[in-house]
PDB file of C-alpha atoms in Angstrom:
ATOM      1  CA  UNK A1350     -82.299 106.941 100.671  1.00 53.00           C
ATOM      2  CA  UNK A1351     -79.536 106.096  99.831  1.00 65.00           C
ATOM      3  CA  UNK A1352     -76.103 107.264 101.255  1.00 80.00           C
ATOM      4  CA  UNK A1353     -74.896 109.711  98.665  1.00 95.00           C
ATOM      5  CA  UNK A1354     -70.306 110.293  98.361  1.00 96.00           C
ATOM      6  CA  UNK A1355     -69.161 114.111  97.086  1.00 96.00           C
ATOM      7  CA  UNK A1356     -65.594 114.584  96.416  1.00 95.00           C
ATOM      8  CA  UNK A1357     -64.747 117.883  95.304  1.00 93.00           C
ATOM      9  CA  UNK A1358     -61.002 119.518  95.388  1.00 92.00           C
ATOM     10  CA  UNK A1359     -59.772 120.962  98.713  1.00 91.00           C
ATOM     11  CA  UNK A1360     -57.150 123.136  97.043  1.00 90.00           C
ATOM     12  CA  UNK A1361     -59.598 125.182  94.810  1.00 90.00           C
ATOM     13  CA  UNK A1362     -61.229 128.125  96.380  1.00 91.00           C
ATOM     14  CA  UNK A1363     -64.630 127.544  94.214  1.00 91.00           C
ATOM     15  CA  UNK A1364     -64.684 124.121  95.638  1.00 92.00           C
ATOM     16  CA  UNK A1365     -64.833 124.949  99.404  1.00 92.00           C
ATOM     17  CA  UNK A1366     -67.385 127.293  98.960  1.00 92.00           C
ATOM     18  CA  UNK A1367     -70.270 125.760  96.956  1.00 94.00           C
ATOM     19  CA  UNK A1368     -69.034 122.844  99.626  1.00 96.00           C
ATOM     20  CA  UNK A1369     -69.196 124.245 102.739  1.00 96.00           C
ATOM     21  CA  UNK A1370     -72.773 125.367 101.042  1.00 96.00           C
ATOM     22  CA  UNK A1371     -73.915 122.273 100.643  1.00 97.00           C
ATOM     23  CA  UNK A1372     -73.309 121.124 103.328  1.00 97.00           C
ATOM     24  CA  UNK A1373     -74.762 123.745 105.138  1.00 97.00           C
ATOM     25  CA  UNK A1374     -77.622 123.064 103.447  1.00 97.00           C
ATOM     26  CA  UNK A1375     -77.210 118.774 103.286  1.00 96.00           C
ATOM     27  CA  UNK A1376     -79.337 118.590 107.465  1.00 93.00           C
ATOM     28  CA  UNK A1377     -79.812 115.224 107.048  1.00 93.00           C
ATOM     29  CA  UNK A1378     -76.671 114.871 106.900  1.00 94.00           C
ATOM     30  CA  UNK A1379     -77.092 111.953 103.369  1.00 95.00           C
ATOM     31  CA  UNK A1380     -74.232 113.121 101.778  1.00 97.00           C
ATOM     32  CA  UNK A1381     -69.984 111.904 102.781  1.00 95.00           C
ATOM     33  CA  UNK A1382     -67.725 114.744 102.023  1.00 95.00           C
ATOM     34  CA  UNK A1383     -64.906 113.630 100.821  1.00 94.00           C
ATOM     35  CA  UNK A1384     -61.837 116.136  99.734  1.00 93.00           C
ATOM     36  CA  UNK A1385     -60.088 114.386  97.049  1.00 91.00           C
ATOM     37  CA  UNK A1386     -56.888 116.484  97.338  1.00 89.00           C
ATOM     38  CA  UNK A1387     -56.103 114.602 101.469  1.00 86.00           C
ATOM     39  CA  UNK A1388     -53.622 111.854 100.550  1.00 78.00           C
ATOM     40  CA  UNK A1389     -55.932 109.825 102.528  1.00 76.00           C
ATOM     41  CA  UNK A1390     -58.951 109.739 100.821  1.00 72.00           C
ATOM     42  CA  UNK A1391     -60.336 107.312  98.978  1.00 83.00           C
ATOM     43  CA  UNK A1392     -60.379 107.319  95.453  1.00 82.00           C
ATOM     44  CA  UNK A1393     -62.922 105.514  93.150  1.00 88.00           C
ATOM     45  CA  UNK A1394     -60.242 106.436  89.777  1.00 88.00           C
ATOM     46  CA  UNK A1395     -56.858 108.352  88.967  1.00 85.00           C
ATOM     47  CA  UNK A1396     -56.589 111.625  91.599  1.00 86.00           C
ATOM     48  CA  UNK A1397     -56.122 114.290  88.607  1.00 87.00           C
ATOM     49  CA  UNK A1398     -59.167 112.957  87.195  1.00 90.00           C
ATOM     50  CA  UNK A1399     -61.223 112.927  89.788  1.00 88.00           C
ATOM     51  CA  UNK A1400     -60.267 116.447  90.828  1.00 88.00           C
ATOM     52  CA  UNK A1401     -60.883 118.020  86.887  1.00 91.00           C
ATOM     53  CA  UNK A1402     -64.800 116.982  87.052  1.00 93.00           C
ATOM     54  CA  UNK A1403     -67.074 116.848  89.994  1.00 94.00           C
ATOM     55  CA  UNK A1404     -67.625 113.248  91.290  1.00 95.00           C
ATOM     56  CA  UNK A1405     -70.086 111.778  92.794  1.00 97.00           C
ATOM     57  CA  UNK A1406     -71.200 108.389  93.256  1.00 96.00           C
ATOM     58  CA  UNK A1407     -74.994 107.191  93.885  1.00 95.00           C
ATOM     59  CA  UNK A1408     -77.268 103.852  94.128  1.00 92.00           C
ATOM     60  CA  UNK A1409     -72.721 102.137  94.094  1.00 92.00           C
ATOM     61  CA  UNK A1410     -73.023 103.865  90.262  1.00 95.00           C
ATOM     62  CA  UNK A1411     -69.698 106.336  89.516  1.00 96.00           C
ATOM     63  CA  UNK A1412     -71.378 109.725  88.319  1.00 97.00           C
ATOM     64  CA  UNK A1413     -69.272 112.777  86.738  1.00 97.00           C
ATOM     65  CA  UNK A1414     -69.840 116.621  85.508  1.00 97.00           C
ATOM     66  CA  UNK A1415     -73.389 117.617  85.696  1.00 97.00           C
ATOM     67  CA  UNK A1416     -74.780 114.233  86.340  1.00 98.00           C
ATOM     68  CA  UNK A1417     -73.420 114.230  90.019  1.00 97.00           C
ATOM     69  CA  UNK A1418     -74.392 117.709  90.675  1.00 97.00           C
ATOM     70  CA  UNK A1419     -77.976 116.609  90.236  1.00 98.00           C
ATOM     71  CA  UNK A1420     -77.395 113.625  92.362  1.00 97.00           C
ATOM     72  CA  UNK A1421     -76.277 115.567  94.722  1.00 97.00           C
ATOM     73  CA  UNK A1422     -79.145 118.131  94.574  1.00 97.00           C
ATOM     74  CA  UNK A1423     -80.894 115.520  95.313  1.00 97.00           C
ATOM     75  CA  UNK A1424     -80.133 114.306  98.537  1.00 96.00           C
ATOM     76  CA  UNK A1425     -80.956 118.124  99.395  1.00 96.00           C
ATOM     77  CA  UNK A1426     -84.747 118.467 100.190  1.00 95.00           C
ATOM     78  CA  UNK A1427     -84.500 122.577  98.573  1.00 96.00           C
ATOM     79  CA  UNK A1428     -82.419 121.313  95.779  1.00 97.00           C
ATOM     80  CA  UNK A1429     -84.034 118.117  95.485  1.00 97.00           C
ATOM     81  CA  UNK A1430     -86.539 119.293  92.341  1.00 97.00           C
ATOM     82  CA  UNK A1431     -83.764 120.346  89.864  1.00 97.00           C
ATOM     83  CA  UNK A1432     -82.453 117.306  90.870  1.00 97.00           C
ATOM     84  CA  UNK A1433     -85.183 115.164  90.193  1.00 97.00           C
ATOM     85  CA  UNK A1434     -85.699 117.678  86.455  1.00 98.00           C
ATOM     86  CA  UNK A1435     -82.040 116.697  85.273  1.00 97.00           C
ATOM     87  CA  UNK A1436     -83.060 112.514  85.155  1.00 97.00           C
ATOM     88  CA  UNK A1437     -84.714 114.213  81.902  1.00 98.00           C
ATOM     89  CA  UNK A1438     -82.935 113.363  79.224  1.00 97.00           C
ATOM     90  CA  UNK A1439     -82.960 116.832  77.976  1.00 98.00           C
ATOM     91  CA  UNK A1440     -82.800 119.319  80.753  1.00 98.00           C
ATOM     92  CA  UNK A1441     -78.815 116.641  81.768  1.00 98.00           C
ATOM     93  CA  UNK A1442     -77.706 117.872  78.348  1.00 98.00           C
ATOM     94  CA  UNK A1443     -78.401 121.565  78.717  1.00 98.00           C
ATOM     95  CA  UNK A1444     -77.149 120.483  83.031  1.00 98.00           C
ATOM     96  CA  UNK A1445     -73.602 119.464  81.590  1.00 98.00           C
ATOM     97  CA  UNK A1446     -73.151 121.419  78.552  1.00 98.00           C
ATOM     98  CA  UNK A1447     -73.507 124.618  80.871  1.00 97.00           C
ATOM     99  CA  UNK A1448     -70.320 122.883  83.156  1.00 96.00           C
ATOM    100  CA  UNK A1449     -68.393 122.135  80.541  1.00 97.00           C
ATOM    101  CA  UNK A1450     -68.090 126.481  79.945  1.00 96.00           C
ATOM    102  CA  UNK A1451     -68.396 127.058  83.739  1.00 95.00           C
ATOM    103  CA  UNK A1452     -64.502 124.451  83.890  1.00 94.00           C
ATOM    104  CA  UNK A1453     -63.432 126.813  80.406  1.00 96.00           C
ATOM    105  CA  UNK A1454     -63.787 130.352  83.039  1.00 95.00           C
ATOM    106  CA  UNK A1455     -62.740 127.735  87.022  1.00 92.00           C
ATOM    107  CA  UNK A1456     -58.841 129.003  86.137  1.00 91.00           C
ATOM    108  CA  UNK A1457     -59.602 131.997  86.106  1.00 94.00           C
ATOM    109  CA  UNK A1458     -62.391 132.947  88.889  1.00 92.00           C
ATOM    110  CA  UNK A1459     -60.077 129.898  91.332  1.00 90.00           C
ATOM    111  CA  UNK A1460     -57.017 133.191  90.188  1.00 90.00           C
ATOM    112  CA  UNK A1461     -59.049 135.355  91.573  1.00 91.00           C
ATOM    113  CA  UNK A1462     -60.946 133.587  94.484  1.00 88.00           C
ATOM    114  CA  UNK A1463     -57.308 133.070  95.363  1.00 87.00           C
ATOM    115  CA  UNK A1464     -55.606 136.682  94.777  1.00 86.00           C
ATOM    116  CA  UNK A1465     -58.175 137.503  96.860  1.00 84.00           C
ATOM    117  CA  UNK A1466     -58.305 134.784  99.874  1.00 83.00           C
ATOM    118  CA  UNK A1467     -54.053 136.439  99.702  1.00 84.00           C
ATOM    119  CA  UNK A1468     -55.004 139.947 100.388  1.00 82.00           C
ATOM    120  CA  UNK A1469     -57.902 139.266 103.691  1.00 70.00           C
ATOM    121  CA  UNK A1470     -56.435 140.466 106.770  1.00 64.00           C
TER     122      UNK A1470
END
């Protein structure tokens, strides 16, 4: 199995939670997680563009959005069936539509989580 690189937004409370879960599920260490907000992080594209959508590199190919999620899922045994299903164009198209919908509500979710984090003792 090839190594997968995933870039994430370390300043985003949603991303931090999701990546923490993915790290726990990635027991084989198949994924290299890179915080794109780290000034020393190597970014294959403009950092702003990288942070606007989820990105991963699989087998040398840079993937974005649902395709990047699917690549990450394929690297994690428990999620692998979902990632393999996303190789079907119709499944990937549906996942991309869901992802675009999520991107529309993401700012509100981020604000809510940031407020919640600020209130915690």
